[in-house]
Coordinates of C-alpha atoms in Angstrom, one line a residue:
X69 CA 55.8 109.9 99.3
X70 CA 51.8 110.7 99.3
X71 CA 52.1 112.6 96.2
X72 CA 49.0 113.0 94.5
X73 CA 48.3 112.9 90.7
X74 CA 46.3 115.5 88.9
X75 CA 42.3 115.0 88.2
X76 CA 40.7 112.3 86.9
X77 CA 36.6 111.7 86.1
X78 CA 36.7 108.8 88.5
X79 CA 38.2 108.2 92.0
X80 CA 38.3 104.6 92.7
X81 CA 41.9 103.4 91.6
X82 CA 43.4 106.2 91.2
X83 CA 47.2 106.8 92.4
X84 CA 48.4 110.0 94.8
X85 CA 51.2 110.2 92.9
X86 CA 52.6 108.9 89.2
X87 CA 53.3 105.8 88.8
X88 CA 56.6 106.7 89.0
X89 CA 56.4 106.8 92.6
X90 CA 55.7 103.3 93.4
X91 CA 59.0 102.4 91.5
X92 CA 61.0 105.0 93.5
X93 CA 59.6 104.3 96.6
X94 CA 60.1 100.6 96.1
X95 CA 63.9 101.1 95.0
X96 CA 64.3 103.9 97.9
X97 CA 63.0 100.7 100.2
X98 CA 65.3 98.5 99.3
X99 CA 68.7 100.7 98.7
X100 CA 67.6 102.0 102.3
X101 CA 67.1 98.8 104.0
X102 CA 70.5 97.7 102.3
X103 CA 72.5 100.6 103.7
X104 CA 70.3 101.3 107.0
X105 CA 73.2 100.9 109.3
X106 CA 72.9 100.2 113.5
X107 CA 71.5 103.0 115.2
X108 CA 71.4 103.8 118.9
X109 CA 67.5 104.0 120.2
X110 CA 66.0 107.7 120.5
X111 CA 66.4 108.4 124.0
X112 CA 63.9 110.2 126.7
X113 CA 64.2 114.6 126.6
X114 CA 65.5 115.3 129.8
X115 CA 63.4 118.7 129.2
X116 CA 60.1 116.8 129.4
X117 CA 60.9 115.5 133.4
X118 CA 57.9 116.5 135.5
X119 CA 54.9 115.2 137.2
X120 CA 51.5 114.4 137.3
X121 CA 51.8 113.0 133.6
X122 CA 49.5 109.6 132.9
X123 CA 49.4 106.8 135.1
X124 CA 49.9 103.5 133.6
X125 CA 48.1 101.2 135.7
X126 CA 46.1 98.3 134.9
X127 CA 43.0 98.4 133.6
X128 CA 40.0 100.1 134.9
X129 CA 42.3 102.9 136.5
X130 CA 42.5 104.7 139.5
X131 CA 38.9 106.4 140.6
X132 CA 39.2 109.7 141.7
X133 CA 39.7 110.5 145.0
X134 CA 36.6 109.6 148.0
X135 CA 34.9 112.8 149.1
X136 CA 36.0 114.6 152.4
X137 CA 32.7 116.4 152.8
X138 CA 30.8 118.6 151.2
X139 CA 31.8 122.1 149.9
X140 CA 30.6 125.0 151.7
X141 CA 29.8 128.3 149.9
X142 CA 33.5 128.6 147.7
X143 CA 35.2 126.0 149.6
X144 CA 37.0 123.1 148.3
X145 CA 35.1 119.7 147.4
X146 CA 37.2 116.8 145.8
X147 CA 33.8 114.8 145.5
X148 CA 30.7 116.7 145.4
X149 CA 28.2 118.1 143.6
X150 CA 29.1 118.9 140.4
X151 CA 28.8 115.6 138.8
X152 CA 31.0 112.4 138.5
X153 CA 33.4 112.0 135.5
X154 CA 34.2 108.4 134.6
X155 CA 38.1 107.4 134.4
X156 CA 39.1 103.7 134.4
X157 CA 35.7 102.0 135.3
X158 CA 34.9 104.6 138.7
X159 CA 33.8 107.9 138.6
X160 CA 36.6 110.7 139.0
X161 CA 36.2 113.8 141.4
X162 CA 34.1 116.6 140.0
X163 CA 33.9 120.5 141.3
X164 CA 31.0 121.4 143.7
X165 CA 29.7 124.7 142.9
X166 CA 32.6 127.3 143.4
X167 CA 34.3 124.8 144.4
X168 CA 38.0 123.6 143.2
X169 CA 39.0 120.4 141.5
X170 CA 41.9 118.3 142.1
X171 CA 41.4 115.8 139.7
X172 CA 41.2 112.2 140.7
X173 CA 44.3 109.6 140.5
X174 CA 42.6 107.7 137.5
X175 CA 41.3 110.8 135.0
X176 CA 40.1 113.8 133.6
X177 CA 37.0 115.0 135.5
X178 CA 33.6 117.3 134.1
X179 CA 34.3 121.0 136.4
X180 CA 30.8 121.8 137.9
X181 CA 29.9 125.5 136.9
X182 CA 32.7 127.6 138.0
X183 CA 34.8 125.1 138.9
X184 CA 38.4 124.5 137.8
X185 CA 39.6 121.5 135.5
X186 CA 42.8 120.0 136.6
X187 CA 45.0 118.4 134.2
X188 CA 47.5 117.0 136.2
X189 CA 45.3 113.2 136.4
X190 CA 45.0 111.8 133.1
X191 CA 44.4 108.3 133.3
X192 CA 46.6 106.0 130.8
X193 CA 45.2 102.7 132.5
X194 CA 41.3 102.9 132.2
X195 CA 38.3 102.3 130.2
X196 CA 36.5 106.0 130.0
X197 CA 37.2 109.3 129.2
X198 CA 36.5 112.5 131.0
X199 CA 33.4 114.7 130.4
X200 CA 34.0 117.8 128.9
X201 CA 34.3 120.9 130.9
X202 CA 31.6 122.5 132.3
X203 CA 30.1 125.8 131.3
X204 CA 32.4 128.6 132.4
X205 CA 34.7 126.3 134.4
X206 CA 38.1 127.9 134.4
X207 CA 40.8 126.2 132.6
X208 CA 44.1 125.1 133.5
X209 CA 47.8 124.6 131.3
X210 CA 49.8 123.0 134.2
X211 CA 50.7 119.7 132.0
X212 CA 50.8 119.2 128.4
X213 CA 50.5 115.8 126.2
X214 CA 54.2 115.6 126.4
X215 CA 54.2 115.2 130.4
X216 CA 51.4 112.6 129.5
X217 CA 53.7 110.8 126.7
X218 CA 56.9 110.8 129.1
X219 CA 54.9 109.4 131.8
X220 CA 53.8 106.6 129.5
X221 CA 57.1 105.7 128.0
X222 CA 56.9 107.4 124.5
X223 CA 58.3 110.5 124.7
X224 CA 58.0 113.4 122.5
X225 CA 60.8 113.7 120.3
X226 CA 59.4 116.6 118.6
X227 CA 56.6 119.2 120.0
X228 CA 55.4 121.9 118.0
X229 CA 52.7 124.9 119.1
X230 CA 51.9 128.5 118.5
X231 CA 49.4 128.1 121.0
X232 CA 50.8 126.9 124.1
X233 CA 53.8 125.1 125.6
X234 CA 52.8 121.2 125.0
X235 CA 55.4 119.9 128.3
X236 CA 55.5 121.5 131.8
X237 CA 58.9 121.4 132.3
X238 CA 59.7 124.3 128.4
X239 CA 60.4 127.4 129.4
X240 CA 61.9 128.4 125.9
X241 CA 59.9 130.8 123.2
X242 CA 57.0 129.0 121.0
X243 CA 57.7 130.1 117.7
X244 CA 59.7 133.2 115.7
X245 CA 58.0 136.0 113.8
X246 CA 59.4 138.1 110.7
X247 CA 58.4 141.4 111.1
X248 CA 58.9 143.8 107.7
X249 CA 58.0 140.5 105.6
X250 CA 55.7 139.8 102.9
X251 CA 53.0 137.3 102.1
X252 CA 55.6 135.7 99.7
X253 CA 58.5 135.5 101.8
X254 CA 61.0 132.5 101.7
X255 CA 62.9 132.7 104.8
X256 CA 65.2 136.0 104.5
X257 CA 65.0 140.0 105.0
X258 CA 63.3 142.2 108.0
X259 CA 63.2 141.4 111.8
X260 CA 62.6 138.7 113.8
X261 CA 61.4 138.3 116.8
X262 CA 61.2 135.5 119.6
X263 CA 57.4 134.9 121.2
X264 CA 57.6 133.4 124.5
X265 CA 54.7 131.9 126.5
X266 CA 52.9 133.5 129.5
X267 CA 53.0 132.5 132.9
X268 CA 50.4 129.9 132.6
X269 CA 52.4 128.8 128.9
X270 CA 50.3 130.0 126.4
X271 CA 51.8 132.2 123.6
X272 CA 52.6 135.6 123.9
X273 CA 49.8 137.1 121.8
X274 CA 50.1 140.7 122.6
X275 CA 54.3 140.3 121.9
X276 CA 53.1 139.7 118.4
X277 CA 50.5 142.6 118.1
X278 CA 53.5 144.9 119.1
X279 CA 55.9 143.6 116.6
X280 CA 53.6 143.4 113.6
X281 CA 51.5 146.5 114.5
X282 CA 52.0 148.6 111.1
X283 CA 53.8 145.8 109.1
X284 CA 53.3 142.5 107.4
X285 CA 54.5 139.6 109.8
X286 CA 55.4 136.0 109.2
X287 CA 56.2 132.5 111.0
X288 CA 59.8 132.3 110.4
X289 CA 60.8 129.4 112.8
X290 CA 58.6 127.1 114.8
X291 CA 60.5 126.0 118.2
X292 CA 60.9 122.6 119.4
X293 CA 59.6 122.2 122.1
X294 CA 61.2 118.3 123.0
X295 CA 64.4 120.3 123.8
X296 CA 66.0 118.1 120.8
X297 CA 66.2 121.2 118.6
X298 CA 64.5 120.2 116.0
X299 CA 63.4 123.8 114.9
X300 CA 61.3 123.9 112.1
X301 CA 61.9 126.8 109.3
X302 CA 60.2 127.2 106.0
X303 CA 60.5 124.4 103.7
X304 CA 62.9 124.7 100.0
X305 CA 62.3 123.5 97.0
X306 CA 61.5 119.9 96.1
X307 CA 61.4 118.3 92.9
X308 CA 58.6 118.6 89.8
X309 CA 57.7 115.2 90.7
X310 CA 55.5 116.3 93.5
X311 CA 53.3 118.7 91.7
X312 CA 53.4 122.3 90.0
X313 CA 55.2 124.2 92.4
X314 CA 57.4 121.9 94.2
X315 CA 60.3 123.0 92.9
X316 CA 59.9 126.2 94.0
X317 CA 60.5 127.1 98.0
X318 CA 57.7 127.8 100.2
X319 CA 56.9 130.9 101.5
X320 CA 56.1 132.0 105.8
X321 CA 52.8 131.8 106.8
X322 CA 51.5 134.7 108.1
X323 CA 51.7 135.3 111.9
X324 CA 48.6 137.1 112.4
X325 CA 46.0 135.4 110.3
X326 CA 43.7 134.0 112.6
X327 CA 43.6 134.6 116.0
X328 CA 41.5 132.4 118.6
X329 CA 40.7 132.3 122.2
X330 CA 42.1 129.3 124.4
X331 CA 41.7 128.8 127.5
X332 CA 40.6 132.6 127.9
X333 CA 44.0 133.6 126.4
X334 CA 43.7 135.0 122.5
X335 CA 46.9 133.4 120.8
X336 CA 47.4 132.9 117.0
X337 CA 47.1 129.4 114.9
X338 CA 49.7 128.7 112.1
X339 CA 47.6 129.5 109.3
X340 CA 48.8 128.0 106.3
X341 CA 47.9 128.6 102.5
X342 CA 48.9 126.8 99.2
X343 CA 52.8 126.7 98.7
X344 CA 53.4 127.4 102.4
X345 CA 54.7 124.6 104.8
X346 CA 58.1 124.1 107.1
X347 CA 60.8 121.0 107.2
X348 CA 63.4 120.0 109.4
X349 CA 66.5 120.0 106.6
X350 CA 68.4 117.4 108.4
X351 CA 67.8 114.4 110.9
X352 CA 66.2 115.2 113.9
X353 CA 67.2 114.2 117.6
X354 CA 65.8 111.0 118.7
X355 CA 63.4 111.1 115.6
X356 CA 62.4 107.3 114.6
X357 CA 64.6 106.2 111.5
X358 CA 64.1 102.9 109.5
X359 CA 62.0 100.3 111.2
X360 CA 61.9 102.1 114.7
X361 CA 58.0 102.5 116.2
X362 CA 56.5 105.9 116.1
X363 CA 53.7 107.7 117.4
X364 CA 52.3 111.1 116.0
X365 CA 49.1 113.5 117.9
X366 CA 48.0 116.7 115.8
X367 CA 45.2 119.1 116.1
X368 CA 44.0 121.1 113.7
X369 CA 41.1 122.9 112.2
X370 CA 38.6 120.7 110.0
X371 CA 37.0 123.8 108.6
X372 CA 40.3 124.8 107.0
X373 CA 41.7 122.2 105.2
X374 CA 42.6 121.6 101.9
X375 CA 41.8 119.4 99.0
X376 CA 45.3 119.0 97.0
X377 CA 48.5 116.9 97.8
X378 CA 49.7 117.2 100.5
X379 CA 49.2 118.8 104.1
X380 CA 50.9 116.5 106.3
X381 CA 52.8 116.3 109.6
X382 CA 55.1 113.9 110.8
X383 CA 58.3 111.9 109.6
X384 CA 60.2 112.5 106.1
X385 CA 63.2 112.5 104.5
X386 CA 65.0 115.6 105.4
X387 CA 65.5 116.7 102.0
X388 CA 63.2 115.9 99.0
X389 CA 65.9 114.2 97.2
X390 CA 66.8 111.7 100.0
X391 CA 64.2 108.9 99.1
X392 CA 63.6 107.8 102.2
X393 CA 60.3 107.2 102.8
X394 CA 57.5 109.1 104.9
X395 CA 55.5 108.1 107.6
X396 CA 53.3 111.1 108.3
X397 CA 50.0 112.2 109.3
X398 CA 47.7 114.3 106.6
X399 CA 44.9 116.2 107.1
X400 CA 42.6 116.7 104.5
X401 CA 40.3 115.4 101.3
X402 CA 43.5 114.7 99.2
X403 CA 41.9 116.1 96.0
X404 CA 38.6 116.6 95.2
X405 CA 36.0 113.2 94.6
X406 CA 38.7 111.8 92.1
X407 CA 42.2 112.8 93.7
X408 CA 42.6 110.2 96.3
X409 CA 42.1 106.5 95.5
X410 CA 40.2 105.7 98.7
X411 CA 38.8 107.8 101.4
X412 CA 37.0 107.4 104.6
X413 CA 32.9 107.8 104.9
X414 CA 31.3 111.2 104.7
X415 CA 32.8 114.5 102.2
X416 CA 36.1 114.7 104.6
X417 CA 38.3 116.0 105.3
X418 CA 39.8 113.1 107.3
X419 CA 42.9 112.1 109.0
X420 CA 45.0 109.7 106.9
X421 CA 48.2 108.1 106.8
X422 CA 50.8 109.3 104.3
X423 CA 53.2 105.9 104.0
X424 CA 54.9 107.0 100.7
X425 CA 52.7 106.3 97.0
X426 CA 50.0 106.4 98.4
X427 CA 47.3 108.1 101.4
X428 CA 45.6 105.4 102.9
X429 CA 42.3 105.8 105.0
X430 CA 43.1 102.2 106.6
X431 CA 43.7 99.1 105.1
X432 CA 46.7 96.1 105.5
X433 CA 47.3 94.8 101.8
X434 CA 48.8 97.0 99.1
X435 CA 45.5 96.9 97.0
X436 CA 43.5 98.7 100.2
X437 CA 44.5 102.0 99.3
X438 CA 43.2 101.5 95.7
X439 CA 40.1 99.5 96.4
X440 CA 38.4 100.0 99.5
X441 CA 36.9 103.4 101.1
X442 CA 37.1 103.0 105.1
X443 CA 33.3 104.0 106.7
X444 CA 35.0 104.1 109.9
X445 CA 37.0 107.1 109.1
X446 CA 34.8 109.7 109.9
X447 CA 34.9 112.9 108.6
X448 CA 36.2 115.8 110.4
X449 CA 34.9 119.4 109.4
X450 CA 35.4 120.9 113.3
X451 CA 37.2 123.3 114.2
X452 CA 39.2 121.2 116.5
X453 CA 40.2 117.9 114.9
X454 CA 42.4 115.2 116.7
X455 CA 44.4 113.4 115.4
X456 CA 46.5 110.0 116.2
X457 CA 49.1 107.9 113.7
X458 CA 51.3 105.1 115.2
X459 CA 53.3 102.6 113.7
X460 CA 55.5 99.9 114.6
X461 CA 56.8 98.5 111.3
X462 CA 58.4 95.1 112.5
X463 CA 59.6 92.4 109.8
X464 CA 58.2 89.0 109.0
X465 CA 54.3 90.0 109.1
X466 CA 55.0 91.3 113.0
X467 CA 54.2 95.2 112.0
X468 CA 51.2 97.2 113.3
X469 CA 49.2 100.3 112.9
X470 CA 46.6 102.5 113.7
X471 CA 44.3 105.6 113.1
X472 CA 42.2 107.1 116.0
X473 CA 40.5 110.0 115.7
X474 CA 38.4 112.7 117.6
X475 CA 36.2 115.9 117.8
X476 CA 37.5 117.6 120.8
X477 CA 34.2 120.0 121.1
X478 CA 31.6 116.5 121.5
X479 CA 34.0 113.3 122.1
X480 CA 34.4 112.1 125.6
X481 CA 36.7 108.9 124.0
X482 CA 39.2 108.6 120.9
X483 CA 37.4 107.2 118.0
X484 CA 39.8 104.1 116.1
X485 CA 39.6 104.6 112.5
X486 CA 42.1 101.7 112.0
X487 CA 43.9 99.2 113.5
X488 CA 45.9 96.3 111.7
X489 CA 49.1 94.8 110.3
X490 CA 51.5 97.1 108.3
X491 CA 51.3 96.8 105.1
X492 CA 55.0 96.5 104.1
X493 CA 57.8 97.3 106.3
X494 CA 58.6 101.1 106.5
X495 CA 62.3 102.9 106.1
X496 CA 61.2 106.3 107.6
X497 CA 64.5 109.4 107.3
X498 CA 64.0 110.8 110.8
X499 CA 63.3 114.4 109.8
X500 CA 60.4 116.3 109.8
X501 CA 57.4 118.2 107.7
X502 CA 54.5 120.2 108.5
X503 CA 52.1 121.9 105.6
X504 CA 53.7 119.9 103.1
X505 CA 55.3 116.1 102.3
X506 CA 58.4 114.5 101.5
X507 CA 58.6 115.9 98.3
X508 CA 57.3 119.2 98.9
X509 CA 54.2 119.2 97.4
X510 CA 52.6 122.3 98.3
X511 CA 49.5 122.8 97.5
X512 CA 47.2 121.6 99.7
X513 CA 46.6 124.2 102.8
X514 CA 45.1 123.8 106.8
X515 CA 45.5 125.4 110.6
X516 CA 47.3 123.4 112.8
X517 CA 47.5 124.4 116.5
X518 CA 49.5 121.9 118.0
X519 CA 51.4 118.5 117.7
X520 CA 54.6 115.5 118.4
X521 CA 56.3 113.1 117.2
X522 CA 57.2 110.2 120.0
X523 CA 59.6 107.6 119.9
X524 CA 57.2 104.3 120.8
X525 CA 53.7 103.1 120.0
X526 CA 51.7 104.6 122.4
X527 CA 48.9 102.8 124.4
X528 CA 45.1 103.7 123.2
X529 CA 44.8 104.9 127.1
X530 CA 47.4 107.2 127.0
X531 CA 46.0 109.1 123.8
X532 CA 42.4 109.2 125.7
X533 CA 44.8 111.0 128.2
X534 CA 45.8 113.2 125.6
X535 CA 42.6 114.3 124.2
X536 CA 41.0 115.0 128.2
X537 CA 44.3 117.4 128.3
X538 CA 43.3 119.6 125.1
X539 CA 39.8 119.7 126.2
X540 CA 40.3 120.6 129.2
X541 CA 43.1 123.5 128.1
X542 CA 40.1 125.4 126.9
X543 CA 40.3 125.3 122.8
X544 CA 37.3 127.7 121.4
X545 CA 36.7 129.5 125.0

């Protein structure tokens, strides 16, 4: 359950976790698949209702809307000057100067210089991608990826962010602080404290400044923001199987880290260190279980990420004794040079897909992982690193998957890193980890900012959506 092994002089060949693992995770399969009863299919979050998500026409998309005349002085222009965007195979509306922009029907569009970037048309249906925002161009939270996923048909089942609120339709806090905490706190003692989000849904920065003004604060609790109540608190102990300390529970993070400005708001990342990380200790809502397809978005920051096992997010076991397997998404080298088998092309870190023994890169046949580097999978060592895992296991050869990846600052489209058959089929326990993986090993480290699970295999259209809606929420300005 991507546990990796200690170091070696060489990397090629090497295992993530003892060989132990493979036999456990083999037996865990099959005792699984044997007792995996009938299970109703996760349904839609009636939270996540709303509009102006992705459209999921055919392709090419919808253009942005024709031009009604140019903007005067700080009038509005749904056309002009400003400069076209392309979504689907047209070009979408752009902002005149001082002017306002509604977005086109098909996609994300570039705000002229002072303009304002709508997120309300992401296009799941065409080609392109939306140019970045202009300089100075105010930015906008009105929808989140989850609107964008619910629109689509793969709803979030799990939404996590001490940033902002990920669906229009949450109104609930963010995340929990512990004020009169320490930096080795496991989840007990002082005050906490509920951060809600602002009127425009970004987190209540200056709610946290007045709790932990004179004190040591921590992330106790991590809201879900799916409305299935999957809250996340700080992960327990593990088992000595996945590394030195993951027997031992985790500790908070600290709430006040690092703080960053998006979309001219200053919130605060989760900032995590070795031996800190948060689980879901039972089965989620609606979370995927067994063979059911899943899809998984995170962003985090590439210039904090860690070199150890194992700094994932996604689906686990809810306990580390429960043997199901884990289909997650990790974020990092893995180890230095020798500590993951294969890797993708450059120093890292990169995204990866944590499947159980091992972390694969990419790959379809069970000696990928061990043999074969992937020079597709790009490094990323940017501060705001996207993310994409989905998986549809099937039976009989039928199973897919795939790895797409982007650097929000430069990218304009979502990089595939992978795309194939599935290896083996997957038996996935419908809970859910973030910092560390199925077994608890803890000490790897990273930032991450914002992610979901979704029931479904999302569309490659619909996560170009998603990556127009974090650039244009503002991340770095």
């Amino acid at each position: 359950m991507g546990m990796v092994t200690p170091s070696s002089s060489t990397r090629g060949g090497i295992m993530n976790s003892r060989h132990l693992a493979v036999g456990v995770t083999v037996l865990a399969s099959l005792f699984a698949a044997a007792c995996e009863g009938r299970r109703t299919s996760p349904h839609p979050n009636p939270t996540d209702a709303g509009s102006g998500g992705a459209l999921t026409g055919g392709a090419g998309g919808a253009t942005g809307g024709a031009g009604t005349g140019g903007a005067g002085t700080g009038g509005a222009n749904t056309a002009g000057a400003g400069g076209g965007a392309t979504a689907g195979t047209g070009a979408g509306s752009a902002a005149g100067a001082g002017g306002t922009n509604a977005g086109g029907a098909g996609g994300g569009a570039s705000a002229g210089t002072g303009g304002v970037t709508a997120t309300g048309g992401a296009n799941a249906g065409g080609t392109g991608g939306g140019g970045p925002p202009g300089t100075g161009g105010a930015t906008t939270n009105a929808q989140g990826p989850c609107d964008i996923y619910r629109a689509a048909g793969q709803p979030c089942v799990a939404a996590y962010s001490t940033v902002r609120r990920l669906s229009s339709t949450y109104a609930g806090p963010l995340y929990q602080i512990r004020s009169g905490s320490s930096a080795q706190n496991t989840g007990a003692g002082g005050a906490t404290h509920d951060i809600g989000q602002t009127q425009d849904g970004f987190a209540d920065a200056t709610a946290v400044d007045a709790a932990c003004a004179g004190t040591v604060c921590t992330v106790s609790l991590l809201y879900d923001q799916s409305g299935n109540g999957s809250h996340l608190s700080v992960a327990k102990a593990g088992i000595k199987f996945g590394g030195m300390t993951a027997d031992l529970d985790d500790f908070e993070s600290s709430a006040t880290k690092e703080s960053l400005m998006v979309g001219g708001h200053r919130v605060y990342s989760l900032y995590t260190e070795p031996r800190q990380g948060y689980r879901l200790p039972r089965m989620g809502e609606g979370i995927p279980r067994s063979m059911e397809a899943q899809g998984i978005y995170m962003l985090a920051d590439g210039t904090h990420a860690g070199t150890a096992c194992c700094w994932d997010f996604g689906n686990s076991p809810p306990t580390a004794t429960s043997f199901n397997e884990v289909n997650a998404l990790f974020f990092g080298s893995g180890g230095t040079a020798d500590r993951v088998a294969t890797v993708g092309s450059g120093p890292g870190p990169w995204y990866m897909w944590n499947n159980g023994a091992y972390v694969w890169p990419g790959g379809s046949t069970s000696a990928d992982p061990t043999l074969t580097d992937n020079p597709n999978n790009a490094s990323l060592a940017v501060k705001f690193a996207l993310g994409f895992l989905k998986t549809a296991p099937g039976t009989g050869g039928t199973g897919k998957w795939a790895l797409r990846i982007a650097d929000v600052a430069t990218a304009t489209a979502v990089t595939t890193a992978y795309q194939g058959a599935m290896p083996r089929p997957l038996y996935t326990g419908g809970a859910v980890v973030l910092g560390v993986n199925a077994y608890n090993s803890n000490e790897s480290w990273g930032t991450f900012y914002e992610g979901a699970i979704l029931a479904g295999f999302p569309a490659d259209d619909t996560e170009v959506s998603v990556l127009q809606n974090i650039k244009a929420v503002g991340y770095g300005r």
